[in-house]
Short mmCIF file of C-alpha atoms and ligand atoms in Angstrom, two decimals:
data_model
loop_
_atom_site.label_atom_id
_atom_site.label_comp_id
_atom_site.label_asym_id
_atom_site.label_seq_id
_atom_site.Cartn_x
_atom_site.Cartn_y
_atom_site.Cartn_z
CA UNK A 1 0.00 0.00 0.00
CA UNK A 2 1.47 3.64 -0.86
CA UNK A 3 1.90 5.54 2.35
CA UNK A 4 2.14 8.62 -0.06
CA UNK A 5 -1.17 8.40 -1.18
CA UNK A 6 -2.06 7.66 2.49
CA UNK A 7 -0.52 10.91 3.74
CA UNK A 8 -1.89 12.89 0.71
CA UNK A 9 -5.78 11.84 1.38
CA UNK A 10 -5.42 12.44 5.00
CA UNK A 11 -3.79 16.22 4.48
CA UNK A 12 -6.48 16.83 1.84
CA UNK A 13 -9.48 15.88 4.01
CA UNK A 14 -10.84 18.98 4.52
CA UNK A 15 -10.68 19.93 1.12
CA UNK A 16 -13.02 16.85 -0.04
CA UNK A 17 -15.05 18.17 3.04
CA UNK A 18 -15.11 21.42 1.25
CA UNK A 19 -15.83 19.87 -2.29
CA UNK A 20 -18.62 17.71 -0.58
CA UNK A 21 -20.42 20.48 0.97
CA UNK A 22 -20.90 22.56 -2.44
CA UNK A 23 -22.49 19.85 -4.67
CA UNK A 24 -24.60 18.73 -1.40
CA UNK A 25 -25.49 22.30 -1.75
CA UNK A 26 -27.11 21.89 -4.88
CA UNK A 27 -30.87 20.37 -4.42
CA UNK A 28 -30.18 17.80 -7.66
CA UNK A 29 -33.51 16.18 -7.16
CA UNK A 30 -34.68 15.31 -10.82
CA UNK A 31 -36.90 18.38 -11.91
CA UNK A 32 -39.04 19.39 -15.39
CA UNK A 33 -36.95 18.54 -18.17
CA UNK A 34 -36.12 21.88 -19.68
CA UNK A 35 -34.56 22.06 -23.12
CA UNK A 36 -31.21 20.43 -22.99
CA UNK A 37 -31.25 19.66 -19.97
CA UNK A 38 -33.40 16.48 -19.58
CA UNK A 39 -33.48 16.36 -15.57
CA UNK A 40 -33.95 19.78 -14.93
CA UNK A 41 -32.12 22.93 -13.65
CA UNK A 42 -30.75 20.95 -10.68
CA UNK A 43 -29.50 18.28 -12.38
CA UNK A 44 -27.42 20.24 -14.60
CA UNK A 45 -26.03 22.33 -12.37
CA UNK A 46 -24.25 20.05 -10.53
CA UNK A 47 -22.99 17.47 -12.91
CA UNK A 48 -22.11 21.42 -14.36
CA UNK A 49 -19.79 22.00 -10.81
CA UNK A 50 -18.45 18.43 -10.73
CA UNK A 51 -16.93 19.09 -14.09
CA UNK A 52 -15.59 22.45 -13.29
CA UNK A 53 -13.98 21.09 -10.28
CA UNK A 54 -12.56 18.06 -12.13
CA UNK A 55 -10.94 20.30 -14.81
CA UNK A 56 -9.68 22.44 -12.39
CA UNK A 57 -7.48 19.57 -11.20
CA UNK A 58 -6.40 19.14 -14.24
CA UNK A 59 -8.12 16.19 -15.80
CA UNK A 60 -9.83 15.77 -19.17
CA UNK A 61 -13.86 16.22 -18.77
CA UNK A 62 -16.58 15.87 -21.17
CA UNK A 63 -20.53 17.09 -20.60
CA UNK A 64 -22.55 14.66 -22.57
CA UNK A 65 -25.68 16.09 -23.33
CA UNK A 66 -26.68 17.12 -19.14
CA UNK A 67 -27.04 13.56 -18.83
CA UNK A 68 -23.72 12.10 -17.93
CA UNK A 69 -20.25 13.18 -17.62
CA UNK A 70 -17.19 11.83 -18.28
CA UNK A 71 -13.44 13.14 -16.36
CA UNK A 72 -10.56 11.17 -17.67
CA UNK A 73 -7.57 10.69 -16.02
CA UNK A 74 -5.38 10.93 -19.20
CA UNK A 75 -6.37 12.76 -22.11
CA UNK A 76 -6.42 9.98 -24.18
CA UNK A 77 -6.54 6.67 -24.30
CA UNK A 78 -8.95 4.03 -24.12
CA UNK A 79 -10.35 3.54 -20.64
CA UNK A 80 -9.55 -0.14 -18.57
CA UNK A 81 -11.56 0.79 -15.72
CA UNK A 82 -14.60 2.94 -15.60
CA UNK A 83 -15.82 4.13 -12.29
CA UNK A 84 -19.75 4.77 -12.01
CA UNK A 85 -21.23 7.63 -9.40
CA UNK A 86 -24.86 9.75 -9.42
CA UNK A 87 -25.04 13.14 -8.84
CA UNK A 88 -28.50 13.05 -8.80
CA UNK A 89 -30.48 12.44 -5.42
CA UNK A 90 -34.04 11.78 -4.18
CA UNK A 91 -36.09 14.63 -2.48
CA UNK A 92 -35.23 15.42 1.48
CA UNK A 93 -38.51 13.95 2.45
CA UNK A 94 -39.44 14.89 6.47
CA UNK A 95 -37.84 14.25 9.76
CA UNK A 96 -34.50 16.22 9.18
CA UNK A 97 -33.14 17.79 11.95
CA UNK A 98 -30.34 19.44 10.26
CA UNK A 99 -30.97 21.28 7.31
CA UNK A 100 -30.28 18.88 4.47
CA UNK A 101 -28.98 20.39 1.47
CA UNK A 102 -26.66 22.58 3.58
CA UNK A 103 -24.14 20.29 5.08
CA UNK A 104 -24.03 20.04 8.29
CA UNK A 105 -20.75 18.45 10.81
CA UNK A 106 -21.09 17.17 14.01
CA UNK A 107 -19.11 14.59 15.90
CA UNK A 108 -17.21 13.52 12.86
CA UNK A 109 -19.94 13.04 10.74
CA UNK A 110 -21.01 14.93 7.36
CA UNK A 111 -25.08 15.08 7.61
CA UNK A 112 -27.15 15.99 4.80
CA UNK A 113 -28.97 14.62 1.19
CA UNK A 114 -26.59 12.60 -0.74
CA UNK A 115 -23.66 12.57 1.94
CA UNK A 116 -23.69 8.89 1.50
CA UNK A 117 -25.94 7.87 -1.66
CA UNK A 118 -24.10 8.99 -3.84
CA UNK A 119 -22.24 12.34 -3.74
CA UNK A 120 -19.96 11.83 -1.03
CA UNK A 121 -18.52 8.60 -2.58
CA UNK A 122 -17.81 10.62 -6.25
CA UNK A 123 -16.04 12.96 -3.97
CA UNK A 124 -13.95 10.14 -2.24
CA UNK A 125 -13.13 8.79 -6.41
CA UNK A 126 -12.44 12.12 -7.63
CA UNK A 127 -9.74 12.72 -4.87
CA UNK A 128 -8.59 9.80 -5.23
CA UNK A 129 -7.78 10.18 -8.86
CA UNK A 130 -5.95 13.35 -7.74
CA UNK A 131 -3.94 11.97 -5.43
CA UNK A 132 -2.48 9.43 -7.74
CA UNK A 133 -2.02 12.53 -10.18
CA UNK A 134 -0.62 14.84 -7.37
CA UNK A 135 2.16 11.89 -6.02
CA UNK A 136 3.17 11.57 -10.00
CA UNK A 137 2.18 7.77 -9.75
CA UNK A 138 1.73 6.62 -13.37
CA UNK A 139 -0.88 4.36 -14.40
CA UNK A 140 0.17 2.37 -17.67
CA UNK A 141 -3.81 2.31 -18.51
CA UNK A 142 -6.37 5.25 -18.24
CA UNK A 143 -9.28 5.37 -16.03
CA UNK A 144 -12.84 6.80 -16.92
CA UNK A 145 -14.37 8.36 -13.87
CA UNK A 146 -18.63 8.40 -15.33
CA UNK A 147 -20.85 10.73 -13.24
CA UNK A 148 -24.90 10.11 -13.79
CA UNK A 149 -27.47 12.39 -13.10
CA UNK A 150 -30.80 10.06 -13.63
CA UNK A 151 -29.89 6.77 -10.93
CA UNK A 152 -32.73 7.62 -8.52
CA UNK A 153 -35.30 7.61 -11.93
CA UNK A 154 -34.53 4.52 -13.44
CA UNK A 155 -30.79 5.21 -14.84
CA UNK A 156 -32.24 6.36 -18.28
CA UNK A 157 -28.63 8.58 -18.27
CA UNK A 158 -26.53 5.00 -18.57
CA UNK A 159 -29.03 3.67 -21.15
CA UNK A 160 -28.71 6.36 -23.25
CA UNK A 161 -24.86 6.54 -22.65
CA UNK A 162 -24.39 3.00 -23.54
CA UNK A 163 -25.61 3.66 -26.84
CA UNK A 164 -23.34 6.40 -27.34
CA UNK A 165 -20.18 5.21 -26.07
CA UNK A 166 -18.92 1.73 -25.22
CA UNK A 167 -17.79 1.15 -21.43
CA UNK A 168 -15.09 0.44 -20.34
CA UNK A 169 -14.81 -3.84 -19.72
CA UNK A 170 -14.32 -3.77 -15.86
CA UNK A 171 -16.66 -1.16 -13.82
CA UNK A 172 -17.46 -0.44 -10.26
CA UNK A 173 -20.03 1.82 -8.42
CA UNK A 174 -19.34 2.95 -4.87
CA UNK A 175 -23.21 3.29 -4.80
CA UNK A 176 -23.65 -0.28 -3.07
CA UNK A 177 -21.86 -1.49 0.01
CA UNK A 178 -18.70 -3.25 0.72
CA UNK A 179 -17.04 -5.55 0.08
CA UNK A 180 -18.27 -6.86 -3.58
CA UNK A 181 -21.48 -6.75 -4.81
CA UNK A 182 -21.29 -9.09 -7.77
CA UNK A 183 -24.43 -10.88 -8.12
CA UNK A 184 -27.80 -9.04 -7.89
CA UNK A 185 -31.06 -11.05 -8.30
CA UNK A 186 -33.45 -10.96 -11.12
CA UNK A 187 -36.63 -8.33 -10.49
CA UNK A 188 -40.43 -8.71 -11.01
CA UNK A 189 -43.09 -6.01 -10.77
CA UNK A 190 -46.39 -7.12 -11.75
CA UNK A 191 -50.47 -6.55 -10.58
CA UNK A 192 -53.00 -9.26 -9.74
CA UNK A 193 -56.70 -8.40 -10.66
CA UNK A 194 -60.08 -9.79 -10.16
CA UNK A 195 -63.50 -8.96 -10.37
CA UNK A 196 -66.45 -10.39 -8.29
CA UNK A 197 -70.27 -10.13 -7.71
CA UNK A 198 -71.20 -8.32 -4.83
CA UNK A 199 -73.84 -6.38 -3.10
CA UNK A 200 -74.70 -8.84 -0.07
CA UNK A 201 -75.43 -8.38 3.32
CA UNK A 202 -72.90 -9.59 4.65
CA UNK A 203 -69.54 -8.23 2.57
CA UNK A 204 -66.32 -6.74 2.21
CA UNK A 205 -66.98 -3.27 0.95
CA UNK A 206 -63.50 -1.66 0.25
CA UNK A 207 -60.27 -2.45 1.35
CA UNK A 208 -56.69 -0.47 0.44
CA UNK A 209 -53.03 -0.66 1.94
CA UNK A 210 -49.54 -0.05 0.99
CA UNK A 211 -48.21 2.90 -0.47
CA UNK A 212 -44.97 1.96 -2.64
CA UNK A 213 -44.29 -1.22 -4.36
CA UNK A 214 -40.74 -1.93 -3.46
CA UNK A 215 -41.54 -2.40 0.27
CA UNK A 216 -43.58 -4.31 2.86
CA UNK A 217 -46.86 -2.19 3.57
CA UNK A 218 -46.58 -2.04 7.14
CA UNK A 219 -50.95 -0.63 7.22
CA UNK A 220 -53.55 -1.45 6.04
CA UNK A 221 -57.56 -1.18 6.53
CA UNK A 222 -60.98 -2.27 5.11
CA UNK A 223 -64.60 -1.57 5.28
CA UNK A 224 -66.84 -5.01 6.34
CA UNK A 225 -70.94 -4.82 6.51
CA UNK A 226 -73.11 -7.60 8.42
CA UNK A 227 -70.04 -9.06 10.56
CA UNK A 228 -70.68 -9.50 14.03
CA UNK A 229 -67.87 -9.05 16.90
CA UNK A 230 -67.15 -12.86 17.24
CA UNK A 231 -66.83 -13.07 13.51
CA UNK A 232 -64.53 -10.69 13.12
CA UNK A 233 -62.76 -11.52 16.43
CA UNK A 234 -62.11 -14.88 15.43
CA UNK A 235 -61.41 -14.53 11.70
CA UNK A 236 -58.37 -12.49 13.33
CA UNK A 237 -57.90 -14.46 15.57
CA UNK A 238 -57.18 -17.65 13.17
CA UNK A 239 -54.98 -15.37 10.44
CA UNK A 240 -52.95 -14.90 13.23
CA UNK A 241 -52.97 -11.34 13.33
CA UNK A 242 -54.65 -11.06 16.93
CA UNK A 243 -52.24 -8.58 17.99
CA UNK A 244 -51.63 -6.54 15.09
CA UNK A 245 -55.26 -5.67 14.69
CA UNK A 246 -58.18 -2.62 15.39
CA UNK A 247 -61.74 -2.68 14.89
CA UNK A 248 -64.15 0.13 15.12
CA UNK A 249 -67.81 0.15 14.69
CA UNK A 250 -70.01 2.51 12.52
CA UNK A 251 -73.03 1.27 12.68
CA UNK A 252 -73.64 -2.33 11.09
CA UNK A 253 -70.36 -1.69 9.04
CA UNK A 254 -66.43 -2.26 10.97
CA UNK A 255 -63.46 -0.57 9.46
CA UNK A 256 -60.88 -2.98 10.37
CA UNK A 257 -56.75 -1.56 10.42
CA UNK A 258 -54.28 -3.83 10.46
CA UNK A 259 -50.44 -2.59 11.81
CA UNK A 260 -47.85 -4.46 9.83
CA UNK A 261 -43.57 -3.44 9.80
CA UNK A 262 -42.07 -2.18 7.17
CA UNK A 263 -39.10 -3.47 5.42
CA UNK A 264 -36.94 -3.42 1.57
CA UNK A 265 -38.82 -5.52 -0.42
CA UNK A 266 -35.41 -7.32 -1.06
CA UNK A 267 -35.49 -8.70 2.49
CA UNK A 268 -39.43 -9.03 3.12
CA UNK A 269 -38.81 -11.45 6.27
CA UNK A 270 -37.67 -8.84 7.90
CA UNK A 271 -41.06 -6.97 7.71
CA UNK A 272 -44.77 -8.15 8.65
CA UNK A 273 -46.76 -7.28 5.83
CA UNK A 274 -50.37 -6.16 6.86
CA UNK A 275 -52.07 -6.22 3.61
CA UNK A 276 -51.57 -10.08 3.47
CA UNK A 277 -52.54 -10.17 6.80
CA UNK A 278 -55.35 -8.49 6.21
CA UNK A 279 -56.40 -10.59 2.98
CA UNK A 280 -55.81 -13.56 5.70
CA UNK A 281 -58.23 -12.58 7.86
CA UNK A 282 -60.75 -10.91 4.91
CA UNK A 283 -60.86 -14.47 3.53
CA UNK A 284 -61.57 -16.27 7.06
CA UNK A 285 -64.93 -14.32 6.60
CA UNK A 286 -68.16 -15.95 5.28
CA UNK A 287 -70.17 -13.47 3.65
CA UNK A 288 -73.31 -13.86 1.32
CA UNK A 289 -71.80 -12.56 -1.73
CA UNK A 290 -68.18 -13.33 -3.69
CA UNK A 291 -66.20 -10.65 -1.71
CA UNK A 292 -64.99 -13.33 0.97
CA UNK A 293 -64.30 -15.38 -1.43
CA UNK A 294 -62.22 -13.25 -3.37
CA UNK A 295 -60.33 -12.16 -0.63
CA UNK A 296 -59.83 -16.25 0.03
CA UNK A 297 -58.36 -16.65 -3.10
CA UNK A 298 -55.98 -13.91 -3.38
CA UNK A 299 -54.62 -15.00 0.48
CA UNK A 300 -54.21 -18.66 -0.82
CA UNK A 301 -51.82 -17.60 -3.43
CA UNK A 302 -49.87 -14.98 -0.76
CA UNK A 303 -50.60 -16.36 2.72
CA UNK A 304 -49.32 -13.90 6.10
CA UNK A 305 -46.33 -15.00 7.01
CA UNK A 306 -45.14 -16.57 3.51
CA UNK A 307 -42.51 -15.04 1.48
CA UNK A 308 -40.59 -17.61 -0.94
CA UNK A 309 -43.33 -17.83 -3.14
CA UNK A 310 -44.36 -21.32 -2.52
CA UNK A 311 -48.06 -21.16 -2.45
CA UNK A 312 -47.43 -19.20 -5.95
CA UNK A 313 -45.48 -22.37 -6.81
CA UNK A 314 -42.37 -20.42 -8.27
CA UNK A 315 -40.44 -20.77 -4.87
CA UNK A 316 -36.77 -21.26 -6.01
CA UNK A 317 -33.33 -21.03 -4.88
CA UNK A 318 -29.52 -21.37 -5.30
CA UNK A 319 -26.28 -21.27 -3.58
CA UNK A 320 -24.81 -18.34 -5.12
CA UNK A 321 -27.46 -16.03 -5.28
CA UNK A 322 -30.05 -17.51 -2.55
CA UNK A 323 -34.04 -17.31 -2.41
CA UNK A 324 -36.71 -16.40 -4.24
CA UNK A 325 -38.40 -13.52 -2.23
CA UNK A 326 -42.12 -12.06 -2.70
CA UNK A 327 -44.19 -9.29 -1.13
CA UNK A 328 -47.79 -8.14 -2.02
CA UNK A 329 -46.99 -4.55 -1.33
CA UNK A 330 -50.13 -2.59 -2.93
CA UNK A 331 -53.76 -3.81 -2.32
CA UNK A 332 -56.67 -1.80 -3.89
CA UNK A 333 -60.77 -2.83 -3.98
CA UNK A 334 -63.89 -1.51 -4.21
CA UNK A 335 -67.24 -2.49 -5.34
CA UNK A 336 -65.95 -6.06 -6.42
CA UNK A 337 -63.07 -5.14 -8.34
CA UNK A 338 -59.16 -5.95 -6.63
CA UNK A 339 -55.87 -5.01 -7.78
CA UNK A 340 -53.02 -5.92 -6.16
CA UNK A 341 -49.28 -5.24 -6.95
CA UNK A 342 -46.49 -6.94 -6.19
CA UNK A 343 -42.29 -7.22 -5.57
CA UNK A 344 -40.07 -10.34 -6.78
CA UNK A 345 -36.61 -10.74 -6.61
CA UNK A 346 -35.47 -13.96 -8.13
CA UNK A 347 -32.23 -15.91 -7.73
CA UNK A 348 -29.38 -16.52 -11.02
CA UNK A 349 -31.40 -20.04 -11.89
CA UNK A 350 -34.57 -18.31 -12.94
CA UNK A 351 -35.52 -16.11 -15.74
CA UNK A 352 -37.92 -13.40 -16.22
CA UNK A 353 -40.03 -15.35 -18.37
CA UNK A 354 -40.05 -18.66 -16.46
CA UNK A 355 -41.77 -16.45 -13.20
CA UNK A 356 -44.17 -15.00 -15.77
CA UNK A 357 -45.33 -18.06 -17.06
CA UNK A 358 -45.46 -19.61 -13.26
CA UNK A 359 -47.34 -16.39 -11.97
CA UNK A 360 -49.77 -16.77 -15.19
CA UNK A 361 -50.93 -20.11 -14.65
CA UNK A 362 -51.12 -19.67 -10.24
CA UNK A 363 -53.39 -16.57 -11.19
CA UNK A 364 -55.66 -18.78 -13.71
CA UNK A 365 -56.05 -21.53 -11.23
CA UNK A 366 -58.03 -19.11 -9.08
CA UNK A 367 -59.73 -16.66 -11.52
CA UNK A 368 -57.74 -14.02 -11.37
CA UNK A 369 -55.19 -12.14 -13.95
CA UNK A 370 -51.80 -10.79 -14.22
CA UNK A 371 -52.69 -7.56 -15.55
CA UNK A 372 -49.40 -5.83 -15.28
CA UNK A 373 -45.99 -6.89 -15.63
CA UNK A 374 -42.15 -5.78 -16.18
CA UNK A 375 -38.99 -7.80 -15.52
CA UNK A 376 -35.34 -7.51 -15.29
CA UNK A 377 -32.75 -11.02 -15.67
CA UNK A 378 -30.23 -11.41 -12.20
CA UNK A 379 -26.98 -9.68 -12.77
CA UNK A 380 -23.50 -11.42 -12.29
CA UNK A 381 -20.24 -10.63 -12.34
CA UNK A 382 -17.98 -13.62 -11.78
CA UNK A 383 -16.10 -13.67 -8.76
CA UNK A 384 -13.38 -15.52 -10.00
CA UNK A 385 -12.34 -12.54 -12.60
CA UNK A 386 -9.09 -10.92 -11.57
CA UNK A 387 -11.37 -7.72 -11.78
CA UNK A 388 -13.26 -8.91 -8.71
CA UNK A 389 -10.36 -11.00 -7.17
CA UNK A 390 -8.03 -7.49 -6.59
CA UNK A 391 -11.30 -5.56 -5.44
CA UNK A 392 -11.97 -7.78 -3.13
CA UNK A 393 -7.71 -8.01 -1.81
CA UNK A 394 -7.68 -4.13 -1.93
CA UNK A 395 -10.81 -3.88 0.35
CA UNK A 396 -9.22 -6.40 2.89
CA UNK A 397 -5.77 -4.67 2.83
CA UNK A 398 -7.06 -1.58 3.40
CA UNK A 399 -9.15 -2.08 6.21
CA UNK A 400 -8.06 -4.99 7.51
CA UNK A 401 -11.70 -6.45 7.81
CA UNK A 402 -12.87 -9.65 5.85
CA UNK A 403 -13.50 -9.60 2.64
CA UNK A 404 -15.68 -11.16 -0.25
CA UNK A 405 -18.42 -11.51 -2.86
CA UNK A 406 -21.79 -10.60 -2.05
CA UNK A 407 -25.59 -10.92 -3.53
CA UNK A 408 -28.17 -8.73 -2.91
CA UNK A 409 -31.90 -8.75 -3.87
CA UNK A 410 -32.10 -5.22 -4.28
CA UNK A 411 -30.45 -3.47 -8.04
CA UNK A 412 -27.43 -1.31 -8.52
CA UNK A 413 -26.24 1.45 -11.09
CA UNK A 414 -24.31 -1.28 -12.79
CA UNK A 415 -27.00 -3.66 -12.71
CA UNK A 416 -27.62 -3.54 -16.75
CA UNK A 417 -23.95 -2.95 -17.65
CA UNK A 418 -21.99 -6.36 -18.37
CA UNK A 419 -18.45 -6.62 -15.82
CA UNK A 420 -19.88 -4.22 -13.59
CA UNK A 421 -19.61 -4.51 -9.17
CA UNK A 422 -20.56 -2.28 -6.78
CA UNK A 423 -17.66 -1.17 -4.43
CA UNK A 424 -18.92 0.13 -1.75
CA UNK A 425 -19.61 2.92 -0.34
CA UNK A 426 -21.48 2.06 2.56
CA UNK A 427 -19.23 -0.02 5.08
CA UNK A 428 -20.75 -3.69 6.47
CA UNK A 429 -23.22 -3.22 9.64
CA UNK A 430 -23.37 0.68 9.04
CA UNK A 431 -26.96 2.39 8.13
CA UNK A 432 -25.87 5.65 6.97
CA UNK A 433 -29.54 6.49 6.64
CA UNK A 434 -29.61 6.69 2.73
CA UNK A 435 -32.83 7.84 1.67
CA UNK A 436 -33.94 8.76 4.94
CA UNK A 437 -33.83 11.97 7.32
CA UNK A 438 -30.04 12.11 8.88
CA UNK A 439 -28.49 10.85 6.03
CA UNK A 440 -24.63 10.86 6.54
CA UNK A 441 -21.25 9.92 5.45
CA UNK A 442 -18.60 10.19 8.35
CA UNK A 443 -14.99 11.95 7.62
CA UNK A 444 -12.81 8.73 8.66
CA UNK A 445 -15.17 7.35 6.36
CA UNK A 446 -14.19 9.76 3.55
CA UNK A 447 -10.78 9.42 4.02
CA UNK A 448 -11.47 5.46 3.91
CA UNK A 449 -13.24 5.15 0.52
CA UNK A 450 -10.79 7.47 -1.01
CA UNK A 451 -7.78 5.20 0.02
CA UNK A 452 -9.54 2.25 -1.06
CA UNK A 453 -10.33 3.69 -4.57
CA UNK A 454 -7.04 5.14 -5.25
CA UNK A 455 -5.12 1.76 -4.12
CA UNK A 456 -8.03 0.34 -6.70
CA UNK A 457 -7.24 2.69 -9.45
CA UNK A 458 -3.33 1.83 -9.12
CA UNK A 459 -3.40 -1.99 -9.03
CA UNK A 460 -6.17 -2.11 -11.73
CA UNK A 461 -3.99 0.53 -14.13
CA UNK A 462 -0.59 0.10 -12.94
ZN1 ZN B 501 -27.35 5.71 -5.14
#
């Protein structure tokens, strides 16, 4: 390891402090497209100040289009290793108790909107680039630092780069978590619909919970008519959700609330999800039209409790990339008609269209339709490639912790882009609150991912 570079990123903290603080200063949530600039003002401007800065230290940079940019650490020569950050981040959202696109420091830790996810990180590359440059260490190969401005909305800036320019073959995001993120599972979004007779006596009326597809609704409610107390009691009582559960009367009708937890819907057992709870106990009913029954079929194919898919008969699973995972996260009806959506991450020995055609034929068996779906194939990167192999060793060295491959459920920046990791930036065991109020990156931690990158950049290019 080069105690140069060492020295160099510990006497230049404050400056990345400094560097971090004026693009955190720039709101770049994604705003009206404007023309040429396709994410808005925001956007712009501070893929606009990254480049500025990154010229100013002397390297070759290149606006393409407000979309991405490009800062080179030669001026020419084809790029070995591309290195992938965002610029853009999602809105502040409530709760803050620091103001969050000023940056705020407090007992060694940097608080405000993209600290961590993923500005801070680009900061950490960008010095680390320098310091190689600054401690006239020459690479034999050239390194292509890419800055995006569109991850939070779907990464339509890398789609419409890759058709532009070709990558370079090894990539890595620090927009992930350490140590190596090589293998992310497959992803499913889909609705479930149905339509039933109703107009009873005794019947569901409406029911609704969840508000975002990607997570475990942790509420959810519905309207009953005709139920009496034990009914209701019991059919609780039996879907096991006895405790998580509120009833209160209007008249002859109940509005039942169920209180689930929350959770990614990449690690659904960690959450209790009320809207299948709810479904549970809305199909342990017995009313006098088809609503019950409805309700009884959608709960058969995603009992409480049951997250691997098996009553949907496409539970699966393998050693590298691990379990199938499933989470009714949306649940809409009224007047006899139910939509439901829904959140699958599938393991390496699926496909897209093999989940489809399992989902398709589970839905016919009980009258109801998939009436939406989109899909994206698992992502791997193999973690016997040298690429990975000297990741991995520089991570270890550098720390000193244990290292590795890892899968996730969730999807990274490099997810669609062939070679690609994510490195980093977010340490094992640490929540640095990304996407939440009191997001943070902490200075040791700045220092950290900056050594780690430049000892990266040298044994990749040396
Ligand atoms: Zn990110």
């Amino acid at each position: 390891m080069n105690a140069e570079i060492y020295n160099y990123v510990d006497a230049n903290l404050t400056k990345m402090i400094g560097t971090l603080s004026e693009l955190v200063a720039i709101p770049s949530v994604k705003g009206k497209a404007v023309p040429g600039k396709p994410y808005g003002e925001e956007c712009a401007k501070v893929l606009d100040k990254m480049l500025g800065i990154a010229s100013s230290f002397g390297f070759r940079t290149e606006n393409h289009k407000n979309r991405v940019g490009t800062i080179d650490f030669y001026p020419d020569g084809e790029p070995s290793l591309g290195i992938l950050c965002h610029l853009d981040v999602v809105p502040a959202g409530d709760g803050w108790k620091t103001p969050p696109f000023s940056m705020f420091m407090s007992g060694g830790k940097l608080y405000g909107r993209g600290t961590m996810d993923d500005k801070g990180p680009a900061v950490c590359v960008l010095y680390a680039m320098k310091a190689i440059k600054d401690c006239g260490i020459k690479l034999s190969k050239n390194v292509r630092f890419i800055v995006g401005t569109d991850e939070e909305n779907g990464s339509s800036d890398l789609a419409w780069y890759k058709k532009q320019a070709k990558l370079p073959p090894n990539v890595f995001t620090p927009d992930g978590s350490y140590p190596v993120i090589n293998i992310e599972k497959g992803m499913i979004r889909g609705e479930i619909s149905a339509k039933c007779a109703v107009g009873g006596t005794k019947s569901v009326i409406s029911a609704t919970g969840g508000t975002v597809i990607n997570a475990v609704p942790e509420s959810a409610s519905a309207t009953v008519v005709g139920f009496s107390d034990i009914e209701l009691t019991l059919a609780a009582k039996n879907a096991g959700i006895g405790q998580l559960v509120t009833f209160k009367k209007d008249g002859d009708k109940t509005v039942i609330t169920v209180k689930g937890k929350s959770a990614h819907a990449s690690t659904p057992a960690e959450g209790i999800n009320a809207v299948t709870g709810l479904c549970s106990m809305l199909g342990r009913l017995y009313g006098d039209d088809e609503s019950t029954v409805m309700f009884r079929s959608l709960s058969a194919l995603f009992p409480f409790g049951e997250t691997d898919g098996k009553s949907l008969k496409i539970a699966a699973s393998d050693e590298k990339s691990g379990a199938l995972t499933e989470v009714l996260s949306i649940l809409s009806y009224s007047k006899g008609t139910l939509t439901g959506k829904f959140d699958i991450r599938f393991p390496l020995c699926r496909s897209v269209e093999r989940v489809k055609t399992g989902l398709e034929k589970a839905f016919a068996a009980k009258n109801m339709e998939l009436s939406d779906f989109s899909g994206v194939e698992p992502h791997e990167t193999s973690a016997d490639s040298e690429f990975v192999k000297t990741l991995s060793k520089v991570y270890e060295d550098v720390t000193g912790a244990r290292s590795g491959c890892i899968a996730i459920g969730g999807g990274t920046y490099v997810h669609d882009i062939e070679g690609g990791v994510a490195f980093g930036a977010e340490f094992p065991g640490e929540d640095c609150k990304i996407h939440s109020a009191g997001e943070f990156i902490s200075a040791e931690r700045m220092k950290q991912n900056a050594k780690i990158f430049a000892e990266a950049i040298i044994r990749l290019c040396k």
